[in-house]
Amino acid sequence: MLQGVLCGGSRSSIGLVAGVALLSTSFIAYGAQTATPSAPENCGPSGSQQPMTKQQAKELFRSVDEILGFVSSDTKLPIEHAVKRKLISRDQVNRYLKEKFDEDEGAKRMERSEIVLKKFGMLDRDFHLRSFLLSLLTEQIAGFYDNKTKTVNLLDWIEPDEQKPVLAHELTHALQDQKIDLTKWSDVSLESTAHNVQEDNHHLQVDEADTARTAVAEGQAMAVFIDYTLRSSGKTIADAPDLADRLKEQVADTGCSPVMARAPLLLQESLLFPYGEGLSFEQAILVKAGKEAAFGGVLANPPSSSFEIMHPDAYMAHAPVPVIRLPDIHPLLDPEYTPYDVGVMGELDVRILAELFGGREIATALAPEWNGGVYYAAQRKSAVTEAEKESTASIGLLYYSRWKNTDSARSFLRVYAAQIPRKYSNVVERKKDETDDTELVYSTNEGDVLISRVGDGVFIGEGFNLALARKLRDTIVSVQPEGPMQQAAIPLSEPAFSMSHILASFGAVSESSLQRYTSRGAK
């Protein structure tokens, strides 16, 4: 997916919604730490704002080894060595978050990718991603395991009993780390901008790997989190087929998170993807293949795309992952443009776009018909000042998607075209320039827009002059094979998943899901 939004690493693509790498730290969120009179009954942990006593801290520290033993038994992942533990204050957490955000390459890439997401219309032009994410992370943090220091960090203002389920989640990451080195395993992205056709397609091959691995890591940790809270009943997530779906619904409940509640759909969907869809993926493997396959087996042979996370049967069957290759478009673009970003537009991106501009019903029907997608962004060389470079007007964007049938392609074309007047001003449809009913041509305040269907494919060019857009379309369409799509050799990346990657690396998960499945009672 467009990988840049909230993602890790300095990779050039946004993978639209999906690709932020697991960075070096994983967190899990409780959500708002203090309930207000108007907040739902189960919002936020009941911990006081005062630091815990020495006796409470001693109890919590002692529980780490006990819970680590549970996690090892539940996952069949061996304990190679003890896990270091540290008690930290709220101020230390907030300071750590800000430092991490400023230092991490993923945050830097996020700032670069933000402009492409705005060009797509997935974020409003005046939205400030960095400040929003800092607010969200500060609101949601509940505990974290630091890959770099190999330390689980415990919060001194939350009651010990309320942190224990969180510990089960975070100690899952500790055992994952001992088995495969999470830092190396979770970040397989490319850090440089692609400058030629070989680099373009290399980026497309590995673009979604980080996204898929984040979902694996968080899905496994969520499964253990649930198993720990259900332990008194003798049941596990594998025994409750509907539990993952119920928890996914609760993950999407933003009632206890004022910041998440006002987040754009892109952020809500992509940031929670590793937890909700990752859990469903993990549950499917558990039910069909058992614990060793679901934990150690998936870590050893991780899925390569969000498509496989969303369709675990496809992963288990080694089914082909739809992937589109780009031809060499640099001779057409390089005289006037500088390469900016390239990546996969995946099924989640399509679902978000379709819901944003057509509603949930259309999105639910259209997303499964996706059969591959790729985008490419270039920046005008004439954009010299920082203000010019930060403007979406400096970006030329092309997006080519394939669909399982021509009717779906037509439907997507109509949905996408409907949002052109919402993204731009001074929009005029130039019917005289349209060659037939498969083309839509617009003038906008940011240049020409071409939306064109060719068979089961849809080409979109925004910001390029009409003649150049048609040349780009013809070049891309001419190299696409007929018949079934080929499987990616290695992972792809999507824009929406960029988002998920940063929050996963900073550990965001809907607080409501945690509160409903803490030791205070699984329902």
XYZ file of C-alpha atoms in Angstrom:
523
model
C 0.000 0.000 0.000
C 1.021 3.558 -0.093
C 3.661 3.147 2.249
C 4.721 6.394 3.521
C 2.157 7.840 5.703
C 2.860 6.497 9.059
C 5.540 4.196 8.225
C 8.983 3.388 9.292
C 12.188 3.542 7.367
C 13.105 6.111 4.779
C 11.732 4.193 1.873
C 10.348 6.341 -0.864
C 6.995 4.695 -1.282
C 3.929 5.192 0.828
C 2.531 1.781 0.456
C -0.296 3.938 0.852
C -1.901 2.875 3.897
C 0.331 0.262 5.001
C 3.971 0.175 5.316
C 5.411 1.649 8.396
C 8.018 -0.720 9.677
C 7.964 -2.065 13.184
C 10.611 0.537 13.921
C 12.508 -0.385 17.028
C 9.759 -0.375 19.580
C 6.368 -1.989 19.929
C 3.669 -0.529 22.112
C 0.184 -1.477 23.111
C -2.372 1.130 23.964
C -4.891 1.451 26.705
C -6.399 4.609 25.317
C -7.354 7.606 27.419
C -5.915 7.079 30.857
C -8.554 8.985 32.779
C -12.267 8.541 32.303
C -14.478 11.612 32.160
C -18.067 11.673 33.455
C -19.342 11.358 29.883
C -17.010 8.534 28.944
C -18.321 4.989 28.476
C -18.158 2.826 31.576
C -15.234 0.726 30.371
C -13.087 3.538 29.058
C -9.527 3.642 30.337
C -7.872 1.672 33.096
C -8.798 2.450 36.651
C -5.242 3.256 37.698
C -4.728 6.412 39.688
C -2.513 9.240 38.597
C -0.200 8.558 41.541
C 2.901 6.361 41.166
C 2.413 2.815 42.414
C 3.857 1.799 45.749
C 7.098 -0.139 46.126
C 5.085 -3.225 47.041
C 2.964 -2.891 43.893
C 6.066 -2.421 41.760
C 7.629 -5.519 43.330
C 4.478 -7.518 42.546
C 4.433 -6.301 38.962
C 8.120 -7.089 38.416
C 7.617 -10.555 39.876
C 4.712 -11.218 37.505
C 6.914 -10.708 34.420
C 8.541 -14.140 34.690
C 5.230 -15.846 35.429
C 3.554 -14.247 32.422
C 6.584 -14.927 30.228
C 6.138 -18.610 31.052
C 2.483 -18.417 30.040
C 3.404 -16.727 26.755
C 5.996 -19.379 25.951
C 3.512 -22.170 26.652
C 0.796 -20.448 24.627
C 2.993 -19.771 21.578
C 5.489 -22.655 21.751
C 8.197 -19.995 21.395
C 11.144 -20.868 23.676
C 12.500 -18.591 26.397
C 16.150 -18.052 25.459
C 16.871 -15.722 28.370
C 15.138 -13.540 30.942
C 13.568 -10.272 29.821
C 14.767 -7.038 31.404
C 12.062 -4.892 32.990
C 11.830 -1.226 33.871
C 9.250 0.980 35.603
C 8.763 4.365 33.963
C 6.638 7.452 34.596
C 4.130 9.147 32.315
C 6.565 12.010 31.687
C 9.277 9.522 30.683
C 6.868 7.816 28.284
C 5.831 11.060 26.643
C 9.434 12.206 26.336
C 10.431 8.846 24.849
C 7.599 8.987 22.316
C 8.599 12.437 21.098
C 12.274 11.529 20.844
C 11.426 8.309 19.034
C 9.142 10.136 16.666
C 11.781 12.718 15.820
C 14.636 10.251 15.432
C 13.014 7.397 13.580
C 13.458 7.237 9.840
C 9.857 6.133 9.551
C 8.646 9.477 10.860
C 10.819 11.246 8.295
C 9.406 9.120 5.523
C 5.926 9.804 6.842
C 6.401 13.514 6.307
C 7.460 12.847 2.721
C 4.547 10.524 2.062
C 1.945 12.846 3.543
C 1.809 14.954 0.401
C 1.041 11.916 -1.770
C -1.809 10.839 0.492
C -3.209 14.336 0.216
C -2.881 14.214 -3.560
C -4.913 11.000 -3.564
C -7.542 12.682 -1.414
C -7.051 10.290 1.499
C -6.053 13.169 3.786
C -7.368 16.730 3.705
C -4.952 19.306 2.356
C -4.816 21.151 5.699
C -4.351 18.040 7.867
C -1.138 17.943 9.957
C -0.137 14.316 10.333
C 2.804 14.618 12.695
C 1.041 16.637 15.405
C -2.015 14.412 15.180
C -0.010 11.227 15.628
C 1.867 12.608 18.603
C -1.467 13.393 20.258
C -2.766 9.928 19.479
C 0.319 8.131 20.739
C 0.351 10.154 23.953
C -3.293 9.276 24.531
C -2.967 5.574 23.749
C 0.245 4.290 25.307
C -0.095 1.572 27.939
C 3.205 -0.295 27.950
C 5.909 -1.346 25.514
C 8.765 -3.676 24.735
C 11.893 -1.994 23.368
C 13.682 -4.161 20.786
C 16.841 -2.125 21.071
C 17.337 -2.406 24.822
C 15.526 -5.780 25.101
C 13.462 -4.284 27.920
C 9.761 -4.398 28.732
C 8.709 -0.995 30.058
C 6.009 -0.921 32.729
C 3.952 2.126 33.674
C 4.120 3.384 37.237
C 0.638 4.933 37.244
C -1.395 1.872 36.175
C -2.536 -0.768 38.676
C -0.454 -3.988 38.404
C -3.480 -6.208 37.664
C -4.450 -3.977 34.778
C -0.972 -4.147 33.262
C -0.710 -7.922 33.319
C -2.768 -8.566 30.144
C -0.683 -5.867 28.441
C 2.421 -7.687 29.640
C 1.189 -10.841 27.907
C 1.024 -8.860 24.663
C 4.401 -7.202 25.073
C 6.205 -10.328 26.260
C 5.004 -12.029 23.082
C 7.108 -9.441 21.260
C 10.013 -10.255 23.575
C 9.897 -13.956 22.610
C 9.471 -13.069 18.941
C 12.543 -10.901 19.303
C 14.537 -13.711 20.906
C 13.594 -16.060 18.081
C 14.034 -13.917 14.954
C 15.434 -10.486 16.000
C 12.439 -8.232 15.448
C 14.499 -5.231 14.394
C 15.988 -7.016 11.394
C 12.970 -9.203 10.673
C 10.385 -6.437 10.658
C 12.115 -3.928 8.395
C 12.847 -5.251 4.935
C 11.998 -2.051 3.095
C 14.208 -0.073 0.759
C 15.493 3.252 2.004
C 16.267 5.085 -1.224
C 14.091 6.715 -3.853
C 13.743 4.671 -7.050
C 15.395 6.364 -10.038
C 15.040 3.808 -12.835
C 12.722 1.027 -13.954
C 14.710 -1.706 -12.182
C 14.563 0.172 -8.891
C 10.871 0.966 -9.428
C 9.960 -2.697 -9.689
C 12.280 -3.710 -6.862
C 10.404 -1.278 -4.632
C 7.102 -2.768 -5.758
C 8.281 -6.264 -4.901
C 9.298 -5.496 -1.316
C 6.936 -2.621 -0.620
C 4.373 -4.479 1.468
C 6.625 -6.808 3.375
C 6.866 -4.552 6.415
C 3.094 -4.224 6.533
C 2.518 -7.958 6.476
C 5.157 -8.612 9.124
C 3.756 -5.928 11.396
C 0.353 -7.609 11.184
C 1.946 -10.971 12.023
C 3.773 -9.595 15.064
C 0.757 -7.714 16.403
C -1.730 -10.461 15.496
C 0.287 -13.000 17.459
C 0.556 -10.642 20.429
C -3.191 -9.957 20.355
C -3.924 -13.689 20.280
C -1.793 -14.212 23.402
C -3.384 -11.169 25.031
C -6.803 -12.786 24.595
C -5.630 -16.228 25.676
C -4.218 -14.716 28.865
C -7.499 -12.995 29.719
C -9.429 -16.228 28.999
C -7.048 -18.473 30.915
C -9.403 -19.031 33.879
C -12.045 -20.406 31.512
C -9.659 -22.885 29.926
C -10.460 -21.527 26.465
C -8.284 -19.814 23.845
C -8.790 -17.713 20.747
C -8.652 -20.934 18.713
C -11.722 -22.240 20.590
C -13.856 -19.171 19.855
C -14.346 -18.733 16.091
C -16.360 -15.539 16.462
C -14.100 -13.895 19.032
C -11.684 -12.348 16.519
C -14.546 -10.749 14.596
C -16.035 -9.388 17.818
C -12.699 -7.991 18.870
C -12.172 -6.396 15.431
C -15.458 -4.567 15.881
C -14.346 -3.356 19.288
C -10.948 -2.319 17.953
C -12.847 -0.057 15.568
C -14.821 1.467 18.450
C -13.338 4.917 19.012
C -15.728 5.909 21.788
C -13.015 5.853 24.439
C -10.440 7.644 22.318
C -11.277 11.287 21.588
C -8.219 11.646 19.342
C -8.875 8.489 17.334
C -12.559 9.394 17.039
C -11.684 12.490 15.029
C -9.036 10.775 12.918
C -9.527 10.568 9.148
C -10.856 7.225 7.910
C -7.436 6.449 6.443
C -5.809 6.641 9.861
C -8.518 4.734 11.678
C -8.473 1.885 9.173
C -4.749 1.602 8.622
C -3.544 2.127 12.178
C -5.780 -0.609 13.514
C -5.140 -3.025 10.638
C -2.253 -4.949 12.291
C -4.337 -5.617 15.384
C -7.718 -6.474 13.880
C -6.759 -8.148 10.601
C -3.549 -9.505 12.118
C -5.589 -11.224 14.826
C -7.980 -12.741 12.281
C -5.021 -13.995 10.256
C -3.430 -15.554 13.323
C -6.692 -17.171 14.434
C -7.177 -18.739 10.996
C -3.708 -20.297 11.094
C -4.241 -21.500 14.670
C -7.526 -23.220 13.839
C -6.275 -24.922 10.681
C -2.633 -25.665 11.457
C -2.008 -25.371 15.206
C 0.247 -23.296 17.449
C 3.652 -24.198 16.048
C 2.558 -23.227 12.533
C 0.760 -20.083 13.728
C 3.679 -18.701 15.733
C 7.120 -20.092 14.909
C 6.037 -21.232 11.452
C 4.681 -17.839 10.370
C 7.704 -16.031 11.815
C 9.963 -18.290 9.760
C 7.859 -17.912 6.588
C 5.965 -14.624 6.893
C 3.337 -13.483 4.384
C 4.524 -10.988 1.817
C 1.498 -8.744 1.392
C -1.578 -7.284 3.028
C -3.590 -9.387 0.579
C -2.403 -12.524 2.378
C -3.156 -11.023 5.790
C -6.699 -10.225 4.669
C -7.022 -13.652 3.022
C -5.209 -16.183 5.232
C -6.475 -19.069 3.109
C -4.521 -17.590 0.192
C -1.391 -17.510 2.369
C -1.806 -21.109 3.452
C -2.487 -22.222 -0.124
C 0.475 -20.200 -1.498
C -1.971 -18.516 -3.887
C -0.669 -15.863 -6.311
C -0.630 -12.294 -5.025
C -1.802 -9.759 -7.628
C 1.150 -7.599 -8.650
C 1.619 -5.105 -11.470
C 4.986 -4.218 -12.948
C 5.862 -0.779 -14.204
C 7.464 -0.264 -17.631
C 10.232 2.310 -18.035
C 8.364 5.614 -17.769
C 11.439 7.646 -16.844
C 12.164 8.905 -20.389
C 8.673 10.425 -20.406
C 8.905 11.999 -16.960
C 12.515 12.794 -16.147
C 12.889 15.908 -18.338
C 10.361 17.808 -16.189
C 9.970 15.713 -13.032
C 12.035 14.214 -10.229
C 11.089 10.714 -8.952
C 9.233 11.058 -5.660
C 7.434 7.865 -4.693
C 6.345 4.486 -6.065
C 4.308 1.752 -4.448
C 1.429 -0.664 -4.462
C -2.201 0.407 -4.107
C -3.647 -2.593 -2.354
C -7.024 -3.933 -1.382
C -7.142 -1.960 1.862
C -6.346 1.271 0.014
C -9.133 0.568 -2.438
C -11.540 -0.157 0.394
C -10.685 3.137 2.084
C -10.878 5.149 -1.138
C -14.192 3.575 -2.081
C -15.681 4.205 1.362
C -14.443 7.783 1.436
C -15.950 8.625 -1.916
C -18.767 6.119 -2.392
C -19.825 4.909 1.041
C -19.324 1.683 2.990
C -21.736 -0.423 0.941
C -19.911 0.323 -2.295
C -16.533 -0.227 -0.618
C -17.589 -3.621 0.744
C -18.721 -4.742 -2.710
C -15.847 -3.253 -4.705
C -12.715 -4.006 -2.672
C -12.822 -7.818 -3.170
C -12.842 -7.215 -6.937
C -9.413 -5.554 -6.775
C -6.822 -7.425 -8.812
C -3.668 -5.340 -8.427
C -2.669 -1.714 -8.380
C 0.388 0.536 -8.582
C 0.992 4.254 -8.204
C 3.879 6.539 -9.116
C 4.432 10.108 -7.917
C 6.863 12.616 -9.412
C 7.649 16.179 -8.364
C 7.972 19.058 -10.774
C 11.532 20.312 -11.117
C 10.062 23.809 -11.277
C 9.076 23.467 -7.586
C 12.074 25.110 -5.922
C 10.988 26.698 -2.652
C 9.970 24.660 0.405
C 6.426 25.973 0.108
C 6.245 24.849 -3.514
C 7.642 21.417 -2.676
C 5.164 20.949 0.177
C 2.208 21.734 -2.089
C 0.233 18.957 -3.794
C 0.345 21.139 -6.907
C 4.006 20.147 -7.305
C 3.117 16.445 -7.591
C 2.183 14.543 -10.714
C 0.443 11.285 -9.798
C -0.425 8.213 -11.831
C -2.385 5.237 -10.566
C -3.098 2.083 -12.541
C -5.402 -0.616 -11.158
C -6.632 -3.978 -12.444
C -10.018 -5.517 -11.639
C -11.511 -8.991 -11.830
C -14.010 -7.845 -14.465
C -14.861 -4.801 -16.569
C -17.993 -3.976 -14.546
C -15.886 -3.548 -11.426
C -13.432 -1.397 -13.377
C -16.300 0.822 -14.511
C -17.619 1.077 -10.973
C -14.234 2.092 -9.588
C -13.808 4.681 -12.342
C -17.139 6.265 -11.403
C -16.326 6.257 -7.679
C -12.909 7.816 -8.210
C -14.196 10.413 -10.681
C -16.844 11.552 -8.206
C -14.195 12.811 -5.809
C -12.275 14.986 -8.290
C -14.406 18.079 -7.496
C -13.801 17.440 -3.789
C -10.021 17.402 -4.154
C -9.576 20.314 -6.536
C -11.045 23.712 -7.296
C -11.937 25.193 -10.690
C -12.867 21.713 -11.958
C -14.199 21.634 -15.525
C -14.906 18.465 -17.502
C -13.515 18.837 -21.042
C -15.895 16.617 -22.994
C -14.459 17.775 -26.314
C -11.094 16.278 -25.359
C -12.529 12.879 -24.396
C -11.975 10.319 -27.139
C -14.934 8.088 -26.147
C -17.015 7.022 -23.155
C -14.039 5.243 -21.560
C -12.313 8.569 -20.848
C -12.938 11.466 -18.498
C -10.815 14.607 -18.869
C -10.791 17.528 -16.415
C -9.069 20.851 -15.948
C -8.315 21.694 -12.291
C -6.365 24.239 -10.272
C -3.491 21.691 -10.165
C -3.461 20.760 -13.833
C -5.107 18.168 -16.059
C -6.745 14.981 -14.797
C -7.258 11.933 -17.015
C -9.355 8.966 -15.870
C -9.444 6.176 -18.422
C -10.674 2.578 -18.525
C -8.919 0.073 -20.773
C -10.625 -3.314 -20.482
C -10.444 -4.407 -16.836
C -7.876 -1.725 -16.003
C -8.304 1.882 -14.875
C -5.601 4.493 -15.444
C -5.610 7.788 -13.536
C -3.235 10.655 -14.218
C -3.378 13.814 -12.069
C -1.227 16.873 -12.584
C 0.342 15.732 -15.870
C -0.723 17.477 -19.071
C -3.213 15.451 -21.090
C -0.788 14.422 -23.831
C 1.768 13.145 -21.309
C -0.914 11.355 -19.278
C -2.069 9.470 -22.375
C 1.493 8.453 -23.213
C 1.961 7.168 -19.669
C -1.305 5.242 -19.877
C -0.482 3.647 -23.210
C 3.011 2.685 -22.045
C 1.745 1.050 -18.861
C -1.209 -0.740 -20.456
C 0.916 -2.101 -23.310
C 3.138 -4.186 -21.005
C 0.432 -5.744 -18.859
C 0.030 -9.495 -19.412
C -3.283 -11.105 -20.231
C -4.672 -13.784 -17.934
C -4.020 -14.365 -14.218
C -1.782 -11.977 -12.317
C 1.626 -13.267 -11.263
C 2.697 -13.706 -7.663
C 5.149 -11.257 -6.169
C 8.554 -12.775 -5.503
C 8.676 -10.809 -2.286
C 6.292 -8.404 -0.546
C 4.456 -5.409 -1.897
C 3.549 -2.144 -0.183
C 0.416 -0.091 0.170
C -0.381 3.476 1.120
C -2.867 2.726 3.786
C -0.483 0.408 5.487
C 2.049 3.084 5.904
C -0.197 4.282 8.635
C -0.466 0.988 10.339
C 3.253 0.607 10.421
C 3.937 3.693 12.486
C 1.257 3.056 15.060
C 2.303 -0.552 15.302
C 5.852 0.562 15.802
C 4.563 2.904 18.462
C 2.001 0.344 19.530
C -1.413 1.823 18.945
C -4.482 -0.253 19.400
C -8.001 0.799 20.218
C -8.356 1.123 23.950
C -11.851 -0.278 23.912
C -10.619 -3.638 22.711
C -8.128 -3.786 25.528
C -10.496 -2.729 28.244
C -13.073 -5.310 27.253
C -10.503 -8.085 27.279
C -8.438 -7.239 30.333
C -8.400 -9.195 33.551
C -11.493 -7.262 34.587
C -13.483 -9.718 32.526
C -13.539 -11.140 29.026
C -17.033 -11.180 27.637
